[in-house]
PDB file of C-alpha atoms in Angstrom:
ATOM      1  CA  UNK A 924      80.721 172.364-121.472  1.00 48.00           C
ATOM      2  CA  UNK A 925      78.186 174.916-121.452  1.00 53.00           C
ATOM      3  CA  UNK A 926      80.518 177.245-123.755  1.00 55.00           C
ATOM      4  CA  UNK A 927      80.542 174.415-126.363  1.00 54.00           C
ATOM      5  CA  UNK A 928      76.986 174.226-126.552  1.00 52.00           C
ATOM      6  CA  UNK A 929      76.537 177.992-127.866  1.00 59.00           C
ATOM      7  CA  UNK A 930      78.963 177.919-130.544  1.00 62.00           C
ATOM      8  CA  UNK A 931      76.749 175.117-132.039  1.00 57.00           C
ATOM      9  CA  UNK A 932      74.272 176.525-134.712  1.00 69.00           C
ATOM     10  CA  UNK A 933      72.312 173.947-134.216  1.00 75.00           C
ATOM     11  CA  UNK A 934      70.724 172.568-131.034  1.00 76.00           C
ATOM     12  CA  UNK A 935      71.276 168.606-129.980  1.00 72.00           C
ATOM     13  CA  UNK A 936      68.471 166.561-130.935  1.00 73.00           C
ATOM     14  CA  UNK A 937      67.663 163.557-128.828  1.00 73.00           C
ATOM     15  CA  UNK A 938      66.071 160.385-130.755  1.00 66.00           C
ATOM     16  CA  UNK A 939      62.756 159.331-128.960  1.00 71.00           C
ATOM     17  CA  UNK A 940      62.806 156.235-131.532  1.00 71.00           C
ATOM     18  CA  UNK A 941      64.746 152.897-130.583  1.00 68.00           C
ATOM     19  CA  UNK A 942      64.945 152.368-134.928  1.00 72.00           C
ATOM     20  CA  UNK A 943      66.462 155.562-135.131  1.00 70.00           C
ATOM     21  CA  UNK A 944      69.270 155.019-132.496  1.00 70.00           C
ATOM     22  CA  UNK A 945      70.280 151.934-134.070  1.00 75.00           C
ATOM     23  CA  UNK A 946      72.302 153.653-136.929  1.00 74.00           C
ATOM     24  CA  UNK A 947      74.606 155.719-134.020  1.00 72.00           C
ATOM     25  CA  UNK A 948      74.551 152.225-132.485  1.00 76.00           C
ATOM     26  CA  UNK A 949      75.727 150.511-135.747  1.00 77.00           C
ATOM     27  CA  UNK A 950      78.603 153.445-136.217  1.00 78.00           C
ATOM     28  CA  UNK A 951      79.733 152.661-132.760  1.00 79.00           C
ATOM     29  CA  UNK A 952      80.252 149.040-132.960  1.00 81.00           C
ATOM     30  CA  UNK A 953      82.368 149.418-136.222  1.00 82.00           C
ATOM     31  CA  UNK A 954      84.345 151.732-133.999  1.00 84.00           C
ATOM     32  CA  UNK A 955      84.661 149.052-130.978  1.00 84.00           C
ATOM     33  CA  UNK A 956      85.741 146.527-133.315  1.00 85.00           C
ATOM     34  CA  UNK A 957      88.474 148.776-135.196  1.00 86.00           C
ATOM     35  CA  UNK A 958      89.899 149.951-131.391  1.00 88.00           C
ATOM     36  CA  UNK A 959      90.012 146.309-130.175  1.00 87.00           C
ATOM     37  CA  UNK A 960      92.027 144.841-133.640  1.00 86.00           C
ATOM     38  CA  UNK A 961      94.561 147.864-132.364  1.00 87.00           C
ATOM     39  CA  UNK A 962      94.876 147.031-129.183  1.00 83.00           C
ATOM     40  CA  UNK A 963      95.235 143.318-129.473  1.00 72.00           C
TER      41      UNK A 963
END
């Protein structure tokens, strides 16, 4: 894990705002929907 973080050029930023995290959650929702369709 530490080895991977050393290779990155930019450090990972943690978003402090709930609204900024919504974009990430919406993208994750789309992925979950696709996975469910393939499983069933």
